[in-house]
CSV table of C-alpha atoms and ligand atoms in Angstrom, one decimal:
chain,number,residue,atom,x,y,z
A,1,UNK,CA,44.2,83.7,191.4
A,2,UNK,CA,47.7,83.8,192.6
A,3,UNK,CA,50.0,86.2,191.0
A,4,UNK,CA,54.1,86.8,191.6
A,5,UNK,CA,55.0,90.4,192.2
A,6,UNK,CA,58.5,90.5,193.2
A,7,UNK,CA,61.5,88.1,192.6
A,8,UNK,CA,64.4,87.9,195.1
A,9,UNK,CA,66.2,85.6,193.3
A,10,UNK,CA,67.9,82.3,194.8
A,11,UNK,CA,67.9,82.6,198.4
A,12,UNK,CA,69.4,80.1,200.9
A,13,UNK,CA,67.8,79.2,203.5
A,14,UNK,CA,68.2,82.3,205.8
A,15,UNK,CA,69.1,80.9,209.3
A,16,UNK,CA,71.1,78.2,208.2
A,17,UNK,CA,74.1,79.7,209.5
A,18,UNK,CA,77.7,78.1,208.0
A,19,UNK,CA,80.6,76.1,210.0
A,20,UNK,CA,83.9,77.2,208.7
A,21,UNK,CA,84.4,73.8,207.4
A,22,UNK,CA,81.3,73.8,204.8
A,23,UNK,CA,81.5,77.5,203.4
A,24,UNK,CA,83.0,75.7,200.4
A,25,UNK,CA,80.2,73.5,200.1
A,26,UNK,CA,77.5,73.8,197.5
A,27,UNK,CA,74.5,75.1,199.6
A,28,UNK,CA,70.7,74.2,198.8
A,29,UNK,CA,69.2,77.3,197.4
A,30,UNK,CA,65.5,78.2,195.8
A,31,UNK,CA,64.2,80.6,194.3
A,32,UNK,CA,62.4,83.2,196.2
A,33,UNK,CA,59.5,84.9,194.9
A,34,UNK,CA,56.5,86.8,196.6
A,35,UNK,CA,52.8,86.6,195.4
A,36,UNK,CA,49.4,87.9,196.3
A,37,UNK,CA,46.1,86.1,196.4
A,38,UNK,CA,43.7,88.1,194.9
A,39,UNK,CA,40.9,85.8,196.5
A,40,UNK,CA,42.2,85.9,200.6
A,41,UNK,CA,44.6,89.2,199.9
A,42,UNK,CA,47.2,86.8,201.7
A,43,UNK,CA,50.9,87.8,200.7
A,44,UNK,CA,53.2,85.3,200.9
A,45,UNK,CA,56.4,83.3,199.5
A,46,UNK,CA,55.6,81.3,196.8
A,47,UNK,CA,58.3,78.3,197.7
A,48,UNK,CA,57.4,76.6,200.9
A,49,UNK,CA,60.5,75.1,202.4
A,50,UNK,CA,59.7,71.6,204.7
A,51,UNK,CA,59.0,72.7,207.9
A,52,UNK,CA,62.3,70.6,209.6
A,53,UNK,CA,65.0,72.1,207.6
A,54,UNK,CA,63.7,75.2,209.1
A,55,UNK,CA,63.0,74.8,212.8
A,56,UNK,CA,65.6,71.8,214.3
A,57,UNK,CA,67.7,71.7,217.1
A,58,UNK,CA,70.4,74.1,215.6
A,59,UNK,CA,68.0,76.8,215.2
A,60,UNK,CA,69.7,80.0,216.6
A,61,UNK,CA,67.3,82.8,216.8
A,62,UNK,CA,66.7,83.8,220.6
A,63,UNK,CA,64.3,86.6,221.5
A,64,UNK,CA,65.6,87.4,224.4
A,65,UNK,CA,68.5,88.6,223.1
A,66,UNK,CA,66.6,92.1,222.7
A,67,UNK,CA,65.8,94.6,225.1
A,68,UNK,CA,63.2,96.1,223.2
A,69,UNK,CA,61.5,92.7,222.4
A,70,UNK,CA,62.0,91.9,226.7
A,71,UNK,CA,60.4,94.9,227.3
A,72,UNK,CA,57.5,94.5,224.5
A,73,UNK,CA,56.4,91.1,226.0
A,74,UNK,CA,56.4,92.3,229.8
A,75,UNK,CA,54.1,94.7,228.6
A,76,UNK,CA,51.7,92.4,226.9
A,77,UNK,CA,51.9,90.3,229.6
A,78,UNK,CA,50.8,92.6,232.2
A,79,UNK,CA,48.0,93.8,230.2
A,80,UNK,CA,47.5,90.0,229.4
A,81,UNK,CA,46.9,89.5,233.3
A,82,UNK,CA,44.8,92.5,234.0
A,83,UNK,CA,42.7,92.5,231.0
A,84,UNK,CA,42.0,88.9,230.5
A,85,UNK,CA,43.4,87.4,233.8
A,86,UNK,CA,43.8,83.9,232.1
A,87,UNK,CA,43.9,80.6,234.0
A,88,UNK,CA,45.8,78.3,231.6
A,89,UNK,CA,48.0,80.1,228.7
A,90,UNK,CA,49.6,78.2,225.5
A,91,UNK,CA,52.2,79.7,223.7
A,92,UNK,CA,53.1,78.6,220.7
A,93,UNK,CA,56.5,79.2,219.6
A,94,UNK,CA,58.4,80.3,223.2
A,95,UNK,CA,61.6,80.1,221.7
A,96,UNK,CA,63.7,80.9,225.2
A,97,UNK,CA,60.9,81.9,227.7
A,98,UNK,CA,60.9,86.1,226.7
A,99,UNK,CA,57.2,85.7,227.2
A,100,UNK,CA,56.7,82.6,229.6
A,101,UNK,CA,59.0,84.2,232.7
A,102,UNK,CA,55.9,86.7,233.1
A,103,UNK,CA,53.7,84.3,234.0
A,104,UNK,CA,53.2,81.7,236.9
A,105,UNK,CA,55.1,78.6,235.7
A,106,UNK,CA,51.9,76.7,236.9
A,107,UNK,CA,49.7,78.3,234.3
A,108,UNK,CA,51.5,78.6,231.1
A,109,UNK,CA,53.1,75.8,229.0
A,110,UNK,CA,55.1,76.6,225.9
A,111,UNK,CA,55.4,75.2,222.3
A,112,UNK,CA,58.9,74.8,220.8
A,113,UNK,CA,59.7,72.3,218.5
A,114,UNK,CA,63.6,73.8,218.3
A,115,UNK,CA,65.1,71.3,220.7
A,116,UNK,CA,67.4,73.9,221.4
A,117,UNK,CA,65.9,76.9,222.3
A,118,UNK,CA,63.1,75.0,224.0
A,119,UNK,CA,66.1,73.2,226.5
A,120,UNK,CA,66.3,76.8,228.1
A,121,UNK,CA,63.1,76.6,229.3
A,122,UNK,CA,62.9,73.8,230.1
A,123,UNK,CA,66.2,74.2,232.7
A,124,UNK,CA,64.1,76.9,234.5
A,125,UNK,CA,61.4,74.2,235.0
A,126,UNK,CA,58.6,75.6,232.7
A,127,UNK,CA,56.9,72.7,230.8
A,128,UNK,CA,57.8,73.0,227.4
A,129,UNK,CA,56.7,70.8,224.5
A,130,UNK,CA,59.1,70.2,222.0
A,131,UNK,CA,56.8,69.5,219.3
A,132,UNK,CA,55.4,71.4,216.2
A,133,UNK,CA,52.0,72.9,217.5
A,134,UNK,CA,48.9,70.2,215.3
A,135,UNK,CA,45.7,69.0,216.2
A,136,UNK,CA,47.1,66.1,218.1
A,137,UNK,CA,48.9,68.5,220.4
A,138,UNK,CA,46.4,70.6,221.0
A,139,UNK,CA,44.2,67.4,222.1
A,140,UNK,CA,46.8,65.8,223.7
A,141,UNK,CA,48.1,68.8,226.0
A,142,UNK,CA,43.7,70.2,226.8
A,143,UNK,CA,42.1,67.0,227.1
A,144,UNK,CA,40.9,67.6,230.7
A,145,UNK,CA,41.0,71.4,230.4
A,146,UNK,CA,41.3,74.0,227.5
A,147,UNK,CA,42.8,77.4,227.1
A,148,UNK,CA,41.3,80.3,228.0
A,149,UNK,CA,44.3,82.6,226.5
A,150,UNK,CA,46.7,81.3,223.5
A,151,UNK,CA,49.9,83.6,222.8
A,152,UNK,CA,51.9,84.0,219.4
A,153,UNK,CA,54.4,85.9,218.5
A,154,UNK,CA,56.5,85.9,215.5
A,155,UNK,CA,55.3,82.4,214.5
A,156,UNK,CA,52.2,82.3,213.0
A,157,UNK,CA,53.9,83.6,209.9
A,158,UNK,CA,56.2,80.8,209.8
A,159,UNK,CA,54.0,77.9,209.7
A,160,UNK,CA,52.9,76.7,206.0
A,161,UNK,CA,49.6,74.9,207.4
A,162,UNK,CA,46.9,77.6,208.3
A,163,UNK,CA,44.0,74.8,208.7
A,164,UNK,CA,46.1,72.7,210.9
A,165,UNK,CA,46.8,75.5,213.0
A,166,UNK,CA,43.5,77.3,213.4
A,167,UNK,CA,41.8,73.8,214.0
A,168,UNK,CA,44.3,73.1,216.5
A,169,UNK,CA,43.3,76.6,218.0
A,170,UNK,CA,39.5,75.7,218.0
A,171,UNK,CA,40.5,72.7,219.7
A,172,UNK,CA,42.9,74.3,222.4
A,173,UNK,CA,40.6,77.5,223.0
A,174,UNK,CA,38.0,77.3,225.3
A,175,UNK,CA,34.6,79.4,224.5
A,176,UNK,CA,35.3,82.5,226.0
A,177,UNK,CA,38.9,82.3,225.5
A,178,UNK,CA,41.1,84.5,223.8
A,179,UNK,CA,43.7,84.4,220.9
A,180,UNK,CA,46.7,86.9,221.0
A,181,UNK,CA,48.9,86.8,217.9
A,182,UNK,CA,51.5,89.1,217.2
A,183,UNK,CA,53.9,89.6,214.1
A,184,UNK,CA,55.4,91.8,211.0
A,185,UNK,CA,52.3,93.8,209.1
A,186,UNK,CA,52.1,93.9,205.9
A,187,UNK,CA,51.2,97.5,206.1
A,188,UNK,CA,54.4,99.1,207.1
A,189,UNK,CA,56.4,96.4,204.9
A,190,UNK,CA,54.8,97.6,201.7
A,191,UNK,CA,54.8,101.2,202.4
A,192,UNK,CA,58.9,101.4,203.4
A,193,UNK,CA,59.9,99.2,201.2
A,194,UNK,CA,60.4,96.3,203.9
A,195,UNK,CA,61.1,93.7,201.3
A,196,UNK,CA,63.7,91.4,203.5
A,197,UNK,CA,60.9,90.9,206.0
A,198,UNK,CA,60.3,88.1,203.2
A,199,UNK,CA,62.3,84.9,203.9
A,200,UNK,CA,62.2,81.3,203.8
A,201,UNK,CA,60.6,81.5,207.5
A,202,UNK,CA,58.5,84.0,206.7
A,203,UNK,CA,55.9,82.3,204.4
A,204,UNK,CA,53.2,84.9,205.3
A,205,UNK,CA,52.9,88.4,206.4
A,206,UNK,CA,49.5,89.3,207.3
A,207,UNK,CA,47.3,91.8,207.0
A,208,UNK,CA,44.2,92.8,208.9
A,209,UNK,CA,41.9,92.1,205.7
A,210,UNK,CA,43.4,88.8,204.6
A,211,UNK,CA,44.0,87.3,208.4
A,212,UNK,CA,40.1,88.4,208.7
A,213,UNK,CA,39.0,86.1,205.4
A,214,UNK,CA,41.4,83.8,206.4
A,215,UNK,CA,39.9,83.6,210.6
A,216,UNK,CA,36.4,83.4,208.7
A,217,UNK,CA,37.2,79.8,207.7
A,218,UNK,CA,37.4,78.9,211.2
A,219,UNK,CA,34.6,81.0,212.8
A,220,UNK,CA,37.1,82.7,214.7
A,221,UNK,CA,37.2,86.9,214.3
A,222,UNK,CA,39.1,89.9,215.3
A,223,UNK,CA,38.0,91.6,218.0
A,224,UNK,CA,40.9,94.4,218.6
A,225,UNK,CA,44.2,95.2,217.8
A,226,UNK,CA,47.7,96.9,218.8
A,227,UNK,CA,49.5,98.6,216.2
A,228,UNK,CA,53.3,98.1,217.0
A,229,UNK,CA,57.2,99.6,216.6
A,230,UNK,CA,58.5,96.1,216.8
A,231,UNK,CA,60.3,94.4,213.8
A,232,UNK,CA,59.5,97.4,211.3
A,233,UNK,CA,55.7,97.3,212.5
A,234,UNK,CA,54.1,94.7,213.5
A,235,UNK,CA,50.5,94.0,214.4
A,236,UNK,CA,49.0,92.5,217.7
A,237,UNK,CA,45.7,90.9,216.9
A,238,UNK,CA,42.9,89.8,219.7
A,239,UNK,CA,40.8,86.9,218.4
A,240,UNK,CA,37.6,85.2,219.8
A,241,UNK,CA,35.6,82.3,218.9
A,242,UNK,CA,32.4,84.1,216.9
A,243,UNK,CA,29.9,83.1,219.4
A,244,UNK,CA,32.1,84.3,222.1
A,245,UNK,CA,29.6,87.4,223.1
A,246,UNK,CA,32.1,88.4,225.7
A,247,UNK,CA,33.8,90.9,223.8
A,248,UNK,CA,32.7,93.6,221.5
A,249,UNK,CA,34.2,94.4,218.4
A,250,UNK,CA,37.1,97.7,219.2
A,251,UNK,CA,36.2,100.4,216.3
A,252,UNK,CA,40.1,99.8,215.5
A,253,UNK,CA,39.5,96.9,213.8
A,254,UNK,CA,37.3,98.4,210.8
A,255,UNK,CA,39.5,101.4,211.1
A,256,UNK,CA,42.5,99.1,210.5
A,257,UNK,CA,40.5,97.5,207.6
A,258,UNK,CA,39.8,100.9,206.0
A,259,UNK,CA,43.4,102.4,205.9
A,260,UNK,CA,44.9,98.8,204.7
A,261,UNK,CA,42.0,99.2,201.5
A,262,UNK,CA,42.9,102.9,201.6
A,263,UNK,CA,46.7,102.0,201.0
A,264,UNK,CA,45.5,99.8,198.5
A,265,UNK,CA,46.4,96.4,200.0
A,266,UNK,CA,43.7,94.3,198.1
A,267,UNK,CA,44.7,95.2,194.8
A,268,UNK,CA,47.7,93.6,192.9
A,269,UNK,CA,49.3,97.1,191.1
A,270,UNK,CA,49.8,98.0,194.9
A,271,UNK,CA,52.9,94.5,194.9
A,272,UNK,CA,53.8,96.2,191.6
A,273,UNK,CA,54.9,99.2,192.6
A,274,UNK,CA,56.6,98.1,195.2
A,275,UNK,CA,58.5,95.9,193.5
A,276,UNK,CA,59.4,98.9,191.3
A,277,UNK,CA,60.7,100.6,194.2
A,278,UNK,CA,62.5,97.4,196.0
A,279,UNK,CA,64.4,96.7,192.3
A,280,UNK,CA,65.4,100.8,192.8
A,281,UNK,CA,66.9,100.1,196.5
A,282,UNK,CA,68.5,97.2,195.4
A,283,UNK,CA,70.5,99.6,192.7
A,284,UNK,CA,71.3,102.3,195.3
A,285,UNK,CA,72.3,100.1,197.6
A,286,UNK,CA,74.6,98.4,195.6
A,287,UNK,CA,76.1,102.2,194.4
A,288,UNK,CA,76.4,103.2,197.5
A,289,UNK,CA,78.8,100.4,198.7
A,290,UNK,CA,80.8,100.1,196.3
A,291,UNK,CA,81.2,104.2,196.1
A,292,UNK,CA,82.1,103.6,199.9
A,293,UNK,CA,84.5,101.1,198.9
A,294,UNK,CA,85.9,102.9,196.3
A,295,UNK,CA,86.7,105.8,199.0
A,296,UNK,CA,88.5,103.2,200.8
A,297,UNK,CA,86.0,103.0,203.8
A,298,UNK,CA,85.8,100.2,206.4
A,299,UNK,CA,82.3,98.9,205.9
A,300,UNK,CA,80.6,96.0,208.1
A,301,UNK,CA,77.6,94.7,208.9
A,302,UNK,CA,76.0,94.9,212.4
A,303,UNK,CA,73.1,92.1,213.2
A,304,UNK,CA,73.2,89.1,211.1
A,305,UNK,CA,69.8,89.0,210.9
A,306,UNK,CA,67.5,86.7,208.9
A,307,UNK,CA,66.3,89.7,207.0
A,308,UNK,CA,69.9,90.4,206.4
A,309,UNK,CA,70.3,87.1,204.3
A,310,UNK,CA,67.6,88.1,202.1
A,311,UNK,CA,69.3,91.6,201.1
A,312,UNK,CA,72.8,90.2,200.4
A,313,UNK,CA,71.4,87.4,198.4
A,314,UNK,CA,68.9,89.7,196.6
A,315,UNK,CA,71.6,92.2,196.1
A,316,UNK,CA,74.7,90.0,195.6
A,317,UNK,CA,77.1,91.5,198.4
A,318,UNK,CA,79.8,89.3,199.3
A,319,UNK,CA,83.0,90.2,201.4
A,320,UNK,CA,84.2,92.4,199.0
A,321,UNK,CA,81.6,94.8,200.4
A,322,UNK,CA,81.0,93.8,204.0
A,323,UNK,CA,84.0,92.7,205.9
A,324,UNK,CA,82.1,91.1,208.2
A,325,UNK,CA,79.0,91.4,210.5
A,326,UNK,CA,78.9,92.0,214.5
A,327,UNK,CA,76.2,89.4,216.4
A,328,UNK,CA,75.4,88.9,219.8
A,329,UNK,CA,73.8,85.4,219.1
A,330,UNK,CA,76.1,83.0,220.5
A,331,UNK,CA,75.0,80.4,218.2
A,332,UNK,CA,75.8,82.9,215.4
A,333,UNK,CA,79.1,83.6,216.4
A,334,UNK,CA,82.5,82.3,214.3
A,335,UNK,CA,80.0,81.5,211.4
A,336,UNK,CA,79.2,82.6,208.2
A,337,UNK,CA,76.1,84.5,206.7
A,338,UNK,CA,74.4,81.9,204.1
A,339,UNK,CA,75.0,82.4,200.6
A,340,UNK,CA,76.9,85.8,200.5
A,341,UNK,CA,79.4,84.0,203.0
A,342,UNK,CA,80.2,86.6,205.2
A,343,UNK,CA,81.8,85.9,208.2
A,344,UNK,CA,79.8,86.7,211.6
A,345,UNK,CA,82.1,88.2,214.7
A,346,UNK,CA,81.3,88.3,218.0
A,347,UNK,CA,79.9,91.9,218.9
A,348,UNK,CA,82.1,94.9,220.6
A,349,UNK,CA,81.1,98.4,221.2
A,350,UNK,CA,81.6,100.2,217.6
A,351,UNK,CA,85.4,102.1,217.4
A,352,UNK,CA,86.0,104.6,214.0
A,353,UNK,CA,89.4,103.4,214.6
A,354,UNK,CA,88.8,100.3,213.0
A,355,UNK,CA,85.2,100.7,210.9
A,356,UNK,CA,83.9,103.9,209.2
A,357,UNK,CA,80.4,102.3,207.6
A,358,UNK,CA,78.2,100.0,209.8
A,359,UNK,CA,75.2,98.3,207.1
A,360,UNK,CA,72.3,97.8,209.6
A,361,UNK,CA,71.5,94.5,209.4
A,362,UNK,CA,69.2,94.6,212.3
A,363,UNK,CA,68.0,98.0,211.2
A,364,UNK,CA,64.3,96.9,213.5
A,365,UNK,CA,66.7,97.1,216.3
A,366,UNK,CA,68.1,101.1,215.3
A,367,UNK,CA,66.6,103.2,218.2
A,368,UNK,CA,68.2,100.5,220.4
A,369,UNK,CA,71.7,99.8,218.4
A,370,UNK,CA,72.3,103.7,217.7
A,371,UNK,CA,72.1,104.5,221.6
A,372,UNK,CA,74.5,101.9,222.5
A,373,UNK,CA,76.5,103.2,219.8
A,374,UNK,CA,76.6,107.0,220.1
A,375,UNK,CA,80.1,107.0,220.7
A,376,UNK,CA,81.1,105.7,217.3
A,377,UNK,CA,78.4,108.6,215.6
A,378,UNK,CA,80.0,111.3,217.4
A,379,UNK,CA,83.6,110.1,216.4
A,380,UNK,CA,82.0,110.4,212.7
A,381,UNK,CA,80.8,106.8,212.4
A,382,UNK,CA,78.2,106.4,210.2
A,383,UNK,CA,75.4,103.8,209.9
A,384,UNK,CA,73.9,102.7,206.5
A,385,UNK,CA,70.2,102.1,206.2
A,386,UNK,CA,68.2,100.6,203.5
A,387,UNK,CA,64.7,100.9,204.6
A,388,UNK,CA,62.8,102.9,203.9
A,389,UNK,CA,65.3,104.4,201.4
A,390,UNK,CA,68.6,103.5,201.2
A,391,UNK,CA,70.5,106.3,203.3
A,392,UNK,CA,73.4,106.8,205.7
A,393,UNK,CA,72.8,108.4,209.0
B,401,LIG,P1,66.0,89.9,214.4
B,401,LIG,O1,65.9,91.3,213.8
B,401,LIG,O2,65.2,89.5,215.4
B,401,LIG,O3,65.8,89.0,213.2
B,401,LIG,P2,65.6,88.2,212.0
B,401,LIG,O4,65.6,89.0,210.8
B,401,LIG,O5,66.7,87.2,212.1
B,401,LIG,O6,64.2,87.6,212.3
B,401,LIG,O7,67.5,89.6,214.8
B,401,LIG,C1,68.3,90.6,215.4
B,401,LIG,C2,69.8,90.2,215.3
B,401,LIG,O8,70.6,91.3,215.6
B,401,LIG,C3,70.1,89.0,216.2
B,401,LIG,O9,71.0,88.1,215.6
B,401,LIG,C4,70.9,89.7,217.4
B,401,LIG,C5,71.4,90.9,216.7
B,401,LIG,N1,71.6,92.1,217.6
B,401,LIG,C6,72.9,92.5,217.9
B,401,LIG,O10,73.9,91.9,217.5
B,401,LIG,N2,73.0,93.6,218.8
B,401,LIG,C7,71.9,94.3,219.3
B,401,LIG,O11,72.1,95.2,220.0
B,401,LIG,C8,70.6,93.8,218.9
B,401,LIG,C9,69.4,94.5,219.4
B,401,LIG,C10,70.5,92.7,218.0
């Protein structure tokens, strides 16, 4: 059975950023609600937006713009070539080649369907396919030789069709090869409260025990895994085909399995309390801001992330609250957030002379944003934080 657990209330769709020209427009909204399958334990959003209104060729998210998330994929990479030493790598969902510059361009091909993002690959003469990762594909780009190593990072999540994909793996993946993917964990999201990791694009965040039912389906299985820092806690997952007898099963992977059940992740009053708690960060989030306001403060946002979107919406701040965010995203830049209309700026380093309150929009980026910004702390800048508990620092 499927059961709703928390309701966000109408959302736009998160990365549809807005030209000057249309913030006056009537923008295409749904409803936004989050369920649990009691059958699978898969958590996901409970509206599925069409694929292309998502992922086109004005899609602006770019993971290179991150050190941290640079730095995260040279490290998978090298242990990619030492531990596994593939011959032929997929990737699906490059975005712009933060993972494909580690590797040979000879043996790795990337899958972007954002015309985009995939065109900066593409200049630096890796062969990217701009196509949404299906069976077809899969034949079409293997026929005379298949994958030994498939890569995924932050995409798995985002695509509606689970069958298509994992038969488009078992297509792709040769015997002894080796699935990587790599996102948010549904772990960390439920214990602090991570509730704007949910998104249009982000139809599912796993967990170990319902990606483990769900692999089961395909014969495929878990055969280790990284716990990660990365977007709020993320999970890196090893797969193999289940008559791959290369690889043994890590002991992490049951341990994994026993402190999700231990947190309580198969049962439904786990969803119910945190809803409880994400309706009580909603309320002192909103107190807090305009308490700020009332004191007169300069507040604005910094990283207009997707995550971001869902907050505003959820929580109804507008400009009234937020002057405006800081990005780095070019594509972002001179445009407004979706729905709460705020308007996005292009980043310079933090001054108290002009802001005293900086909302952390890209709060998975803090370690990184609150050393480039120690300045503006030691002037007596503060930062405000809503995971895990709404708090300024
Ligand atoms: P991210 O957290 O990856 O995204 P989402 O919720 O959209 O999936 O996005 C981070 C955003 O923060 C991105 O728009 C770039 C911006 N950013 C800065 O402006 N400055 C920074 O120092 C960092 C690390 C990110």
């Amino acid at each position: 059975m499927i059961r709703k657990f928390l309701n966000l209330g109408y959302q736009p769709l998160a990365n549809s950023y807005l030209h000057k020209k249309k913030i006056n427009k009537k923008e295409k909204k749904f409803k936004l609600e989050i369920v649990f399958n009691d059958k699978n334990f898969l958590v996901s959003i409970n509206k599925k937006i069409p694929t292309k209104e998502m992922f086109n060729s004005s899609y602006p998210y770019r993971s290179s713009l991150s050190n941290t998330m640079m730095k995260s994929f040279k490290k998978i990479s090298n242990t990619i070539k030492k531990r596994f030493n593939p011959e032929f790598i997929i990737e699906i969902g490059s975005n712009d080649g933060a993972f494909l510059y580690n590797f040979n361009k000879k043996k790795i091909i990337g899958i972007e369907p954002c015309k985009n993002v995939a065109a900066v690959t593409k200049k630096k003469n890796y062969k990217t396919i701009t196509e949404y990762w299906t069976k077809k594909l899969a034949k079409y780009i293997t026929k005379s030789n298949q994958s030994d190593l498939i890569y995924s990072a932050n995409t798995l999540s985002h695509i509606e069709d689970l069958n298509e994909t994992f038969d488009a793996i078992n297509i792709a993946l040769s015997k002894n090869g080796v699935l990587i993917l790599e996102g948010p964990a549904l772990l960390p999201c439920i214990k602090n409260n991570i509730y704007d990791q949910f998104y249009c694009e982000h139809i599912y965040v796993f967990s170990t025990i319902a990606l483990s039912k769900v692999l089961k389906n395909f014969n495929l299985e878990i055969f280790d895994l990284n716990i990660l820092n990365t977007h709020g806690g993320s999970a890196r997952y090893f797969i193999k085909k289940k008559d791959n007898k290369k690889y043994k099963i890590n002991k992490k992977v049951k341990q994994e399995i026993t402190k999700e059940r231990k947190f309580g992740l198969h049962k439904f009053s786990t969803y119910q309390s945190f809803s409880k708690r994400v309706e009580a960060s909603k309320s002192r989030l909103i107190n807090i801001l305009k308490k700020l306001k009332k004191e007169n403060k300069t507040i604005i946002g910094y990283g207009a992330t997707a995550k971001s979107c869902t907050v505003l919406n959820y929580c109804k701040i507008d400009n009234n609250l937020i002057k405006y965010f800081l990005d780095t995203t070019p594509d972002k830049i001179n445009k407004y957030l979706p729905g709460s209309k705020i308007k996005i700026i292009k980043y310079k380093k933090l001054s108290k002379k002009n802001v005293d309150i900086v909302f952390l929009g890209a709060w998975n980026f803090k370690k990184e944003i609150l050393r480039k910004e120690h300045k503006f702390i030691k002037e007596g800048g503060k930062f405000l934080i809503h995971v895990p508990n709404v708090k300024l620092i």
